[in-house]
Short mmCIF file of N, CA and C in Angstrom, two decimals:
data_model
loop_
_atom_site.label_atom_id
_atom_site.label_comp_id
_atom_site.label_asym_id
_atom_site.label_seq_id
_atom_site.Cartn_x
_atom_site.Cartn_y
_atom_site.Cartn_z
N UNK A 1 8.91 -23.23 35.97
CA UNK A 1 7.85 -23.46 36.93
C UNK A 1 6.51 -23.39 36.20
N UNK A 2 5.62 -24.33 36.44
CA UNK A 2 4.29 -24.31 35.81
C UNK A 2 3.52 -23.06 36.21
N UNK A 3 2.73 -22.57 35.28
CA UNK A 3 1.92 -21.38 35.52
C UNK A 3 0.52 -21.75 35.96
N UNK A 4 -0.06 -20.92 36.81
CA UNK A 4 -1.45 -21.12 37.21
C UNK A 4 -2.37 -20.71 36.05
N UNK A 5 -3.64 -21.08 36.17
CA UNK A 5 -4.65 -20.70 35.19
C UNK A 5 -4.80 -19.19 35.21
N UNK A 6 -4.73 -18.52 34.05
CA UNK A 6 -4.91 -17.07 34.03
C UNK A 6 -6.30 -16.68 34.53
N UNK A 7 -6.40 -15.52 35.14
CA UNK A 7 -7.68 -15.01 35.62
C UNK A 7 -8.47 -14.41 34.48
N UNK A 8 -9.64 -13.92 34.76
CA UNK A 8 -10.18 -13.79 36.11
C UNK A 8 -10.72 -15.09 36.66
N UNK A 9 -10.64 -15.23 37.98
CA UNK A 9 -11.25 -16.34 38.69
C UNK A 9 -12.44 -15.79 39.44
N UNK A 10 -13.48 -16.60 39.58
CA UNK A 10 -14.65 -16.20 40.36
C UNK A 10 -15.03 -17.32 41.31
N UNK A 11 -15.66 -16.97 42.40
CA UNK A 11 -16.13 -17.97 43.36
C UNK A 11 -17.59 -18.28 43.06
N UNK A 12 -17.88 -19.55 42.89
CA UNK A 12 -19.25 -20.04 42.75
C UNK A 12 -19.49 -20.94 43.96
N UNK A 13 -19.97 -20.32 45.04
CA UNK A 13 -20.07 -21.07 46.29
C UNK A 13 -18.67 -21.41 46.76
N UNK A 14 -18.39 -22.68 46.96
CA UNK A 14 -17.06 -23.09 47.42
C UNK A 14 -16.14 -23.51 46.28
N UNK A 15 -16.58 -23.37 45.05
CA UNK A 15 -15.80 -23.75 43.87
C UNK A 15 -15.19 -22.50 43.25
N UNK A 16 -13.92 -22.57 42.88
CA UNK A 16 -13.23 -21.47 42.21
C UNK A 16 -13.19 -21.79 40.72
N UNK A 17 -13.73 -20.87 39.93
CA UNK A 17 -13.86 -21.10 38.49
C UNK A 17 -13.03 -20.08 37.71
N UNK A 18 -12.43 -20.54 36.60
CA UNK A 18 -11.84 -19.62 35.63
C UNK A 18 -13.01 -19.12 34.79
N UNK A 19 -13.07 -17.83 34.56
CA UNK A 19 -14.21 -17.20 33.90
C UNK A 19 -13.67 -16.43 32.69
N UNK A 20 -13.94 -16.95 31.48
CA UNK A 20 -13.42 -16.33 30.27
C UNK A 20 -14.50 -16.15 29.22
N UNK A 21 -14.40 -15.07 28.45
CA UNK A 21 -15.36 -14.90 27.35
C UNK A 21 -15.26 -16.05 26.35
N UNK A 22 -16.39 -16.52 25.87
CA UNK A 22 -16.44 -17.56 24.85
C UNK A 22 -16.39 -16.88 23.48
N UNK A 23 -15.70 -17.48 22.50
CA UNK A 23 -15.56 -16.84 21.19
C UNK A 23 -16.88 -16.50 20.49
N UNK A 24 -17.94 -17.27 20.76
CA UNK A 24 -19.22 -17.01 20.08
C UNK A 24 -20.24 -16.35 21.00
N UNK A 25 -19.79 -15.84 22.14
CA UNK A 25 -20.69 -15.17 23.07
C UNK A 25 -20.81 -15.91 24.38
N UNK A 26 -21.14 -15.19 25.39
CA UNK A 26 -21.26 -15.77 26.72
C UNK A 26 -19.89 -16.01 27.34
N UNK A 27 -19.84 -16.93 28.30
CA UNK A 27 -18.60 -17.21 29.03
C UNK A 27 -18.41 -18.70 29.20
N UNK A 28 -17.15 -19.10 29.27
CA UNK A 28 -16.78 -20.45 29.66
C UNK A 28 -16.37 -20.41 31.13
N UNK A 29 -16.79 -21.37 31.90
CA UNK A 29 -16.35 -21.49 33.28
C UNK A 29 -15.95 -22.93 33.52
N UNK A 30 -14.81 -23.10 34.19
CA UNK A 30 -14.33 -24.43 34.53
C UNK A 30 -13.54 -24.32 35.83
N UNK A 31 -13.70 -25.28 36.70
CA UNK A 31 -12.98 -25.28 37.96
C UNK A 31 -11.48 -25.19 37.70
N UNK A 32 -10.80 -24.35 38.48
CA UNK A 32 -9.36 -24.23 38.31
C UNK A 32 -8.62 -25.47 38.79
N UNK A 33 -9.31 -26.37 39.48
CA UNK A 33 -8.72 -27.64 39.91
C UNK A 33 -9.31 -28.83 39.16
N UNK A 34 -10.00 -28.58 38.05
CA UNK A 34 -10.63 -29.62 37.26
C UNK A 34 -9.60 -30.61 36.73
N UNK A 35 -9.97 -31.89 36.71
CA UNK A 35 -9.11 -32.93 36.16
C UNK A 35 -8.87 -32.72 34.67
N UNK A 36 -9.68 -31.90 34.01
CA UNK A 36 -9.49 -31.62 32.59
C UNK A 36 -8.28 -30.71 32.36
N UNK A 37 -7.82 -30.03 33.38
CA UNK A 37 -6.64 -29.16 33.25
C UNK A 37 -5.37 -29.99 33.37
N UNK A 38 -4.28 -29.54 32.75
CA UNK A 38 -3.02 -30.26 32.90
C UNK A 38 -2.59 -30.35 34.37
N UNK A 39 -1.96 -31.46 34.73
CA UNK A 39 -1.56 -31.72 36.11
C UNK A 39 -0.71 -30.58 36.68
N UNK A 40 0.29 -30.12 35.95
CA UNK A 40 1.17 -29.05 36.45
C UNK A 40 0.40 -27.76 36.68
N UNK A 41 -0.59 -27.47 35.84
CA UNK A 41 -1.41 -26.28 36.02
C UNK A 41 -2.26 -26.41 37.28
N UNK A 42 -2.83 -27.60 37.52
CA UNK A 42 -3.62 -27.79 38.74
C UNK A 42 -2.76 -27.62 39.99
N UNK A 43 -1.52 -28.12 39.94
CA UNK A 43 -0.61 -27.96 41.09
C UNK A 43 -0.30 -26.48 41.32
N UNK A 44 -0.04 -25.74 40.25
CA UNK A 44 0.22 -24.30 40.38
C UNK A 44 -1.00 -23.58 40.95
N UNK A 45 -2.20 -23.95 40.50
CA UNK A 45 -3.43 -23.35 41.03
C UNK A 45 -3.58 -23.66 42.52
N UNK A 46 -3.30 -24.89 42.91
CA UNK A 46 -3.41 -25.29 44.31
C UNK A 46 -2.42 -24.51 45.17
N UNK A 47 -1.20 -24.31 44.69
CA UNK A 47 -0.22 -23.52 45.45
C UNK A 47 -0.69 -22.08 45.62
N UNK A 48 -1.26 -21.52 44.56
CA UNK A 48 -1.76 -20.14 44.64
C UNK A 48 -2.90 -20.03 45.66
N UNK A 49 -3.83 -20.97 45.63
CA UNK A 49 -4.95 -20.97 46.57
C UNK A 49 -4.43 -21.17 48.00
N UNK A 50 -3.47 -22.07 48.19
CA UNK A 50 -2.92 -22.34 49.52
C UNK A 50 -2.19 -21.12 50.09
N UNK A 51 -1.64 -20.27 49.23
CA UNK A 51 -0.92 -19.07 49.69
C UNK A 51 -1.87 -17.91 50.01
N UNK A 52 -3.14 -18.05 49.69
CA UNK A 52 -4.10 -16.95 49.87
C UNK A 52 -4.15 -16.40 51.29
N UNK A 53 -4.17 -17.22 52.34
CA UNK A 53 -4.22 -16.64 53.70
C UNK A 53 -3.01 -15.75 54.01
N UNK A 54 -1.82 -16.16 53.59
CA UNK A 54 -0.63 -15.35 53.82
C UNK A 54 -0.68 -14.06 52.99
N UNK A 55 -1.14 -14.17 51.73
CA UNK A 55 -1.27 -12.97 50.90
C UNK A 55 -2.27 -12.00 51.52
N UNK A 56 -3.37 -12.52 52.06
CA UNK A 56 -4.37 -11.67 52.71
C UNK A 56 -3.78 -10.95 53.90
N UNK A 57 -3.02 -11.65 54.72
CA UNK A 57 -2.39 -11.05 55.90
C UNK A 57 -1.45 -9.92 55.47
N UNK A 58 -0.63 -10.15 54.46
CA UNK A 58 0.30 -9.12 53.98
C UNK A 58 -0.45 -7.93 53.39
N UNK A 59 -1.54 -8.21 52.69
CA UNK A 59 -2.35 -7.14 52.12
C UNK A 59 -2.95 -6.28 53.23
N UNK A 60 -3.47 -6.93 54.28
CA UNK A 60 -4.03 -6.19 55.41
C UNK A 60 -2.98 -5.32 56.09
N UNK A 61 -1.76 -5.85 56.28
CA UNK A 61 -0.68 -5.09 56.90
C UNK A 61 -0.30 -3.88 56.05
N UNK A 62 -0.23 -4.08 54.74
CA UNK A 62 0.14 -3.00 53.83
C UNK A 62 -0.89 -1.89 53.87
N UNK A 63 -2.15 -2.26 53.79
CA UNK A 63 -3.24 -1.27 53.76
C UNK A 63 -3.33 -0.54 55.10
N UNK A 64 -3.11 -1.23 56.20
CA UNK A 64 -3.23 -0.62 57.53
C UNK A 64 -2.23 0.51 57.73
N UNK A 65 -1.09 0.45 57.06
CA UNK A 65 -0.07 1.47 57.25
C UNK A 65 -0.17 2.65 56.30
N UNK A 66 -1.25 2.74 55.54
CA UNK A 66 -1.39 3.79 54.53
C UNK A 66 -2.52 4.73 54.93
N UNK A 67 -2.25 6.01 55.00
CA UNK A 67 -3.21 6.96 55.55
C UNK A 67 -4.16 7.59 54.53
N UNK A 68 -3.92 7.42 53.24
CA UNK A 68 -4.71 8.17 52.25
C UNK A 68 -6.11 7.58 52.02
N UNK A 69 -6.34 6.33 52.34
CA UNK A 69 -7.67 5.71 52.26
C UNK A 69 -8.33 5.86 50.89
N UNK A 70 -7.60 5.48 49.84
CA UNK A 70 -8.19 5.46 48.50
C UNK A 70 -8.23 6.79 47.79
N UNK A 71 -7.58 7.78 48.34
CA UNK A 71 -7.67 9.12 47.77
C UNK A 71 -6.54 9.45 46.80
N UNK A 72 -5.44 8.70 46.80
CA UNK A 72 -4.30 9.11 45.99
C UNK A 72 -4.13 8.27 44.72
N UNK A 73 -4.83 7.15 44.59
CA UNK A 73 -4.75 6.34 43.39
C UNK A 73 -3.48 5.50 43.27
N UNK A 74 -2.76 5.31 44.35
CA UNK A 74 -1.53 4.52 44.32
C UNK A 74 -1.84 3.02 44.42
N UNK A 75 -0.81 2.21 44.34
CA UNK A 75 -0.98 0.76 44.44
C UNK A 75 -1.56 0.31 45.77
N UNK A 76 -1.23 1.02 46.84
CA UNK A 76 -1.79 0.66 48.16
C UNK A 76 -3.29 0.94 48.18
N UNK A 77 -3.71 2.03 47.54
CA UNK A 77 -5.15 2.31 47.47
C UNK A 77 -5.85 1.24 46.64
N UNK A 78 -5.20 0.77 45.58
CA UNK A 78 -5.75 -0.34 44.79
C UNK A 78 -5.84 -1.60 45.65
N UNK A 79 -4.85 -1.81 46.51
CA UNK A 79 -4.87 -2.95 47.43
C UNK A 79 -6.03 -2.85 48.39
N UNK A 80 -6.35 -1.63 48.84
CA UNK A 80 -7.50 -1.43 49.73
C UNK A 80 -8.80 -1.84 49.04
N UNK A 81 -8.92 -1.50 47.76
CA UNK A 81 -10.09 -1.88 46.97
C UNK A 81 -10.18 -3.40 46.84
N UNK A 82 -9.04 -4.04 46.59
CA UNK A 82 -9.00 -5.50 46.50
C UNK A 82 -9.37 -6.13 47.84
N UNK A 83 -8.88 -5.59 48.92
CA UNK A 83 -9.20 -6.12 50.25
C UNK A 83 -10.70 -6.03 50.51
N UNK A 84 -11.34 -4.94 50.12
CA UNK A 84 -12.80 -4.81 50.29
C UNK A 84 -13.52 -5.89 49.48
N UNK A 85 -13.02 -6.19 48.27
CA UNK A 85 -13.62 -7.25 47.45
C UNK A 85 -13.48 -8.61 48.15
N UNK A 86 -12.29 -8.87 48.70
CA UNK A 86 -12.05 -10.13 49.40
C UNK A 86 -12.98 -10.27 50.60
N UNK A 87 -13.18 -9.17 51.32
CA UNK A 87 -14.01 -9.19 52.53
C UNK A 87 -15.50 -9.11 52.23
N UNK A 88 -15.87 -8.97 50.96
CA UNK A 88 -17.28 -8.95 50.58
C UNK A 88 -17.96 -7.62 50.85
N UNK A 89 -17.18 -6.56 51.02
CA UNK A 89 -17.74 -5.23 51.24
C UNK A 89 -18.34 -4.74 49.93
N UNK A 90 -19.60 -4.35 49.97
CA UNK A 90 -20.27 -3.86 48.77
C UNK A 90 -20.99 -4.94 47.98
N UNK A 91 -20.99 -6.19 48.45
CA UNK A 91 -21.73 -7.26 47.75
C UNK A 91 -23.22 -7.10 47.96
#
């Protein structure tokens, strides 16, 4: 199965960019759906983006059932931190 573009990904408005350090300094950014990427990689990226609403729903359900609220350092607490990032809390 083709692999998606490795992260990190960042949102620039409505465009999703791969954000990587450049060998001589600074960063390279390119749309994860850019025609410059291999076709199979673009399809894998599109599937990942299309699955985002379902992943968000599952993340919300997982976090809702956990009572520690970021205090124990477990994977669910990490998920809570990710959910806050998705929801723009702290921007």
